[in-house]
CSV table of N, CA, C and O in Angstrom, one decimal:
chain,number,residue,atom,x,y,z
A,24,UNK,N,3.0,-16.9,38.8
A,24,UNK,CA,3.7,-17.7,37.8
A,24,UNK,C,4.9,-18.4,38.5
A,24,UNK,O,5.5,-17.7,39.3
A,25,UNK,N,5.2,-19.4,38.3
A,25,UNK,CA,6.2,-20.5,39.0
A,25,UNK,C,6.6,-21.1,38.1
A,25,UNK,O,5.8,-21.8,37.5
A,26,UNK,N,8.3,-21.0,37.5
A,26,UNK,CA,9.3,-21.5,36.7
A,26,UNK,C,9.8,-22.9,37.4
A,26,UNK,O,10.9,-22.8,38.0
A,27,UNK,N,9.2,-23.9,37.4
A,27,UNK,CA,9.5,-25.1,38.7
A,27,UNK,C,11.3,-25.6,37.3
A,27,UNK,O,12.4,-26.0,37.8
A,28,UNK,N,11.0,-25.3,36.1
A,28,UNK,CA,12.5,-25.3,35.6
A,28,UNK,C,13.9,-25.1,36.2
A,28,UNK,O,14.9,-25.9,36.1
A,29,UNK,N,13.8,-24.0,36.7
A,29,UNK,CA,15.0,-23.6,37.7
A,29,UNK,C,14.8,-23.7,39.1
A,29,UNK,O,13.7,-23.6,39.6
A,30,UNK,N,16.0,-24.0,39.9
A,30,UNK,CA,15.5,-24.0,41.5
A,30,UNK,C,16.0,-22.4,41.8
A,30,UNK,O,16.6,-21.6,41.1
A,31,UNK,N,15.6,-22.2,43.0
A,31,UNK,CA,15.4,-20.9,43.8
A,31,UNK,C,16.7,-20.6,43.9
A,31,UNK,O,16.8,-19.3,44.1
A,32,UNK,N,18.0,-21.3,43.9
A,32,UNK,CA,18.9,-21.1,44.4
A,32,UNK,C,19.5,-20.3,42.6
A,32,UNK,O,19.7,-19.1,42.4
A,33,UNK,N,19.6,-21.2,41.6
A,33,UNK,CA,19.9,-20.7,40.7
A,33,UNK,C,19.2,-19.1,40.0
A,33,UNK,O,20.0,-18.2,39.5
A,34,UNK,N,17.8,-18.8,40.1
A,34,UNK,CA,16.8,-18.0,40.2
A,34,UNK,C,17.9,-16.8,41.2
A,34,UNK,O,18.3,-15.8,40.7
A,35,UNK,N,18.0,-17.2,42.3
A,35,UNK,CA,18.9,-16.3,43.2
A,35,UNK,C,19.9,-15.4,42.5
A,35,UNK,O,20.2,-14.2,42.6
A,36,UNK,N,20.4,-16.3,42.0
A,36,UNK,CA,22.0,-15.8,41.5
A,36,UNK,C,21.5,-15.4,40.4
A,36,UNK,O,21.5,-14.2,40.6
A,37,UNK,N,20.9,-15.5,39.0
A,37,UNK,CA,20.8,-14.8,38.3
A,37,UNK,C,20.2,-13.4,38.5
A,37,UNK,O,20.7,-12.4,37.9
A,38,UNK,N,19.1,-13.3,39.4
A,38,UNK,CA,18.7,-12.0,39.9
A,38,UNK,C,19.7,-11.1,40.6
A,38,UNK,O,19.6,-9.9,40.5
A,39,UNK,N,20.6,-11.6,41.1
A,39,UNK,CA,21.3,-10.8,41.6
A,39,UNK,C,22.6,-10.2,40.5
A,39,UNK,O,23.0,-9.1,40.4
A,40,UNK,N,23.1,-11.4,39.5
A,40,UNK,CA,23.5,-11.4,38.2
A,40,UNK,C,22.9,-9.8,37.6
A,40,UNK,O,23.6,-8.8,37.5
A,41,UNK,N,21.5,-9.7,37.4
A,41,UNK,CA,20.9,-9.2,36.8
A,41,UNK,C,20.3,-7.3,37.2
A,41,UNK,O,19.8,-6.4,36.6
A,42,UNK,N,20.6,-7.7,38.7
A,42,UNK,CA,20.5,-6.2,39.6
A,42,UNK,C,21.6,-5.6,39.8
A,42,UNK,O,21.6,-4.3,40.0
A,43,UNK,N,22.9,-6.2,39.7
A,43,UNK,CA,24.2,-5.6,39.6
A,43,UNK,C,24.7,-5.4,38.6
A,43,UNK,O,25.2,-4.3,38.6
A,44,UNK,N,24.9,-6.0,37.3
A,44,UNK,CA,25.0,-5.5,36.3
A,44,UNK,C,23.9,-5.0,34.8
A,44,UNK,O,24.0,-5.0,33.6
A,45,UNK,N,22.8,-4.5,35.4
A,45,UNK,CA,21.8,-4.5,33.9
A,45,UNK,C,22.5,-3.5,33.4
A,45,UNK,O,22.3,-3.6,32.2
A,46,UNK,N,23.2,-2.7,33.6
A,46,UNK,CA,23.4,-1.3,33.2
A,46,UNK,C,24.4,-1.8,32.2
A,46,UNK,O,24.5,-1.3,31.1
A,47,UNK,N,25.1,-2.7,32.7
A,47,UNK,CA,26.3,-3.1,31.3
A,47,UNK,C,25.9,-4.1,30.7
A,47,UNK,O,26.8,-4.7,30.0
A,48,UNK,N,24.7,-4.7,30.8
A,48,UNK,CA,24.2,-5.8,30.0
A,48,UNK,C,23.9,-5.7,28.8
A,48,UNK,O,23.3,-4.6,28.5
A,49,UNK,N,24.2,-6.7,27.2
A,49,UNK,CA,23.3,-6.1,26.3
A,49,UNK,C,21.5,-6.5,26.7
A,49,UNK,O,21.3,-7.3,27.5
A,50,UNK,N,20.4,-5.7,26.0
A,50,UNK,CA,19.1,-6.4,26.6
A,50,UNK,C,19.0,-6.9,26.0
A,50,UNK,O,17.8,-6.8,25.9
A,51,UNK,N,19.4,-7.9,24.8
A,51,UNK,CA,19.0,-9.1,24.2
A,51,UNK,C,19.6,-10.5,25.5
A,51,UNK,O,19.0,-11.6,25.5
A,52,UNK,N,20.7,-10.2,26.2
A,52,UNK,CA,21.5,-11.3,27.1
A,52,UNK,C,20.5,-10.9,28.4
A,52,UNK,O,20.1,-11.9,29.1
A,53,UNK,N,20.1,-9.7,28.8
A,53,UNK,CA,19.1,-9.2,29.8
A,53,UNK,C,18.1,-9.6,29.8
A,53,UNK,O,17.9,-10.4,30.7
A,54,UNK,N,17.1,-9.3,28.9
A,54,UNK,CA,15.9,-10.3,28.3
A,54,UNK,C,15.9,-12.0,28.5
A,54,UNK,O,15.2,-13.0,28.9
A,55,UNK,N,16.7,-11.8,28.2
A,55,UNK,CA,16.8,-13.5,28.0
A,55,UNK,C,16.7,-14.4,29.5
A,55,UNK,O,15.9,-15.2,29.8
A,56,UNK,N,17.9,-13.9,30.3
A,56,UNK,CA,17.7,-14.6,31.6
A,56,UNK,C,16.5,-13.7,32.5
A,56,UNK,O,16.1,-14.6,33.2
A,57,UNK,N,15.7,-12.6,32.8
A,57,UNK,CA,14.9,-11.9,33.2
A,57,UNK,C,13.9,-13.0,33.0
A,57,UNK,O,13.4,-13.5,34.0
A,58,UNK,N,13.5,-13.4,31.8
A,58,UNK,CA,12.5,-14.0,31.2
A,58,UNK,C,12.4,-15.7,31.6
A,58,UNK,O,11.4,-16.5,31.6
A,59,UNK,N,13.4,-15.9,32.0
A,59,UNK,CA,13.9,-17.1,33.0
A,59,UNK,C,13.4,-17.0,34.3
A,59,UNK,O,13.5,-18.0,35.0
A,60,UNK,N,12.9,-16.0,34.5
A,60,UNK,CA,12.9,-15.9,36.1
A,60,UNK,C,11.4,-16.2,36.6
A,60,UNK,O,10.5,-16.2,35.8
A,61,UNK,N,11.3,-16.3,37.9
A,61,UNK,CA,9.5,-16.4,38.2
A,61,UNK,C,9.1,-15.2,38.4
A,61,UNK,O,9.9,-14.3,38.3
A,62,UNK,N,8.2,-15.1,38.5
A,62,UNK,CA,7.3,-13.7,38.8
A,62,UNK,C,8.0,-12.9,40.2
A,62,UNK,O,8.6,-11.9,39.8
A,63,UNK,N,7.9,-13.2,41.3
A,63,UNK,CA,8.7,-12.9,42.2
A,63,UNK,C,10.4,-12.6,41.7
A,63,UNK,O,10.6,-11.4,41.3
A,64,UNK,N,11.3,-13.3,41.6
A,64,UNK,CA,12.2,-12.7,41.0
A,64,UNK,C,12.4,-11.8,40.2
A,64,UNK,O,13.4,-11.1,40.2
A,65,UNK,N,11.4,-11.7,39.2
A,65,UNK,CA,11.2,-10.6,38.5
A,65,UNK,C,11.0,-8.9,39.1
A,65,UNK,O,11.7,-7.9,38.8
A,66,UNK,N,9.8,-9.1,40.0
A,66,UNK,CA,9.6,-8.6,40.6
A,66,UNK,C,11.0,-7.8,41.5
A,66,UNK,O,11.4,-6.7,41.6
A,67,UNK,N,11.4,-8.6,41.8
A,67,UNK,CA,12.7,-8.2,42.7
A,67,UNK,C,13.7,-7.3,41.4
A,67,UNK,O,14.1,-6.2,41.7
A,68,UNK,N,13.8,-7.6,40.6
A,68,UNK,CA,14.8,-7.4,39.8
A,68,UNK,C,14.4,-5.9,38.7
A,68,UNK,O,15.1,-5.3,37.9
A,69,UNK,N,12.9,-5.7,39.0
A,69,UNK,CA,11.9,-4.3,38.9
A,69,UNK,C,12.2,-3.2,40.0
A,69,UNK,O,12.8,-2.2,39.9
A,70,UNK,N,11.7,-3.7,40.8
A,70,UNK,CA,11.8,-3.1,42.3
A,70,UNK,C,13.6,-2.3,42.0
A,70,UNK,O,14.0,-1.1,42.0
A,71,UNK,N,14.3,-3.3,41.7
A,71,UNK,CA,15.8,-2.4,42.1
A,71,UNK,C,15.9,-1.7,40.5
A,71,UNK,O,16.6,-0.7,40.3
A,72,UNK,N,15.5,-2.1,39.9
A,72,UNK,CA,15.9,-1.1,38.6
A,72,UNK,C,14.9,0.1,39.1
A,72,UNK,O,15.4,1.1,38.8
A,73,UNK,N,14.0,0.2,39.5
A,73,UNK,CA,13.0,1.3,39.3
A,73,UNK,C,13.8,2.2,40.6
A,73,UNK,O,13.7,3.4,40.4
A,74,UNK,N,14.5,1.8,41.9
A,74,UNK,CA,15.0,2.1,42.7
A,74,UNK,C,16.6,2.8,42.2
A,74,UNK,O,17.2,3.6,42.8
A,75,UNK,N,17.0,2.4,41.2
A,75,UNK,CA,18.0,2.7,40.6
A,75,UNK,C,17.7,3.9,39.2
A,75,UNK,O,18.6,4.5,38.6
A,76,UNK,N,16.5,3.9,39.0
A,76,UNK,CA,16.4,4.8,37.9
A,76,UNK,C,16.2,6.4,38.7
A,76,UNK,O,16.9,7.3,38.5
A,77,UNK,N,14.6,6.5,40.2
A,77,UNK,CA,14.4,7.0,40.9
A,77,UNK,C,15.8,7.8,41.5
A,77,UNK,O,15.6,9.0,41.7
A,78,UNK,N,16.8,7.2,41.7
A,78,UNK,CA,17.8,7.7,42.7
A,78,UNK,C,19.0,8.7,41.4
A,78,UNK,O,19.8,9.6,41.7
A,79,UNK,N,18.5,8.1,40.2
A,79,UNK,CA,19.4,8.9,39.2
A,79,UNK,C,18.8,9.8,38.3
A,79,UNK,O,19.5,10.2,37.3
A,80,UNK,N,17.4,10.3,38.5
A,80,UNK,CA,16.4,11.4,38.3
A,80,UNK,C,16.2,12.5,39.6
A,80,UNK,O,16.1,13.7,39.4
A,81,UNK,N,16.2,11.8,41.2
A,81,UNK,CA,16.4,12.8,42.1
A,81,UNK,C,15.1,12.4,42.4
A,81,UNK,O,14.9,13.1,43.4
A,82,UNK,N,14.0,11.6,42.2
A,82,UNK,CA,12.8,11.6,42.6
A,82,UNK,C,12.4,10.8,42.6
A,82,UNK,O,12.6,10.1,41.7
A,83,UNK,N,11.5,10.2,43.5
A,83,UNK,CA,10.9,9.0,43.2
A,83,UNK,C,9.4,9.0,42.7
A,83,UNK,O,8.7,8.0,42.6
A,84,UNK,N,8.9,10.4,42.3
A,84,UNK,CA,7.9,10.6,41.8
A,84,UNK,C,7.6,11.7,40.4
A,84,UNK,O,6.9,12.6,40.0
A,85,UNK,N,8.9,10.8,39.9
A,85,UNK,CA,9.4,11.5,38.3
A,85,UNK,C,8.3,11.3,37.2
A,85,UNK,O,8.1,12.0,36.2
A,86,UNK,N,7.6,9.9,37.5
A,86,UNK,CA,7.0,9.6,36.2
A,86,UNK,C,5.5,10.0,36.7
A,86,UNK,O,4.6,9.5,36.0
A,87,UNK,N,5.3,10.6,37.5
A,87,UNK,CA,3.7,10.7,38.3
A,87,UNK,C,3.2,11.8,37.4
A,87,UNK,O,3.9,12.5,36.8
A,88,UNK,N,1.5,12.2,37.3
A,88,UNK,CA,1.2,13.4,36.6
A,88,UNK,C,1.3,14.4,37.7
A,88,UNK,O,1.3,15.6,37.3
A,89,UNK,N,1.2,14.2,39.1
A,89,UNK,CA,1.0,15.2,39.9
A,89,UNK,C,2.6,16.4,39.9
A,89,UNK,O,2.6,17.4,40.6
């Protein structure tokens, strides 16, 4: 999916917006720009929450059945 609405540069900064503070964000203001983003940015902006969730459980294979 490709947001050609926004350029890469703006996309940039909101993801990074969005990786440094989600934790103090409300998720209706979270949602909102997330959903702005292209697939790839998103992607990025998964990748570090899931990296940030992983590191504050102790595991990176918390949600696994094994």
């Amino acid at each position: 999916m490709t947001n050609k609405q926004y350029s890469d540069s703006w996309q940039r900064k909101i993801t990074a917006k969005l990786i440094e503070g989600f934790e103090e964000m409300d998720e209706a203001e979270f949602d909102s720009a997330y959903n702005k983003l292209d697939y790839e940015y998103q992607s990025r902006v998964d990748h570090a929450r899931r990296e940030f969730v992983d590191a504050a459980v102790g595991d990176e294979h918390w949600d696994s059945d094994d």
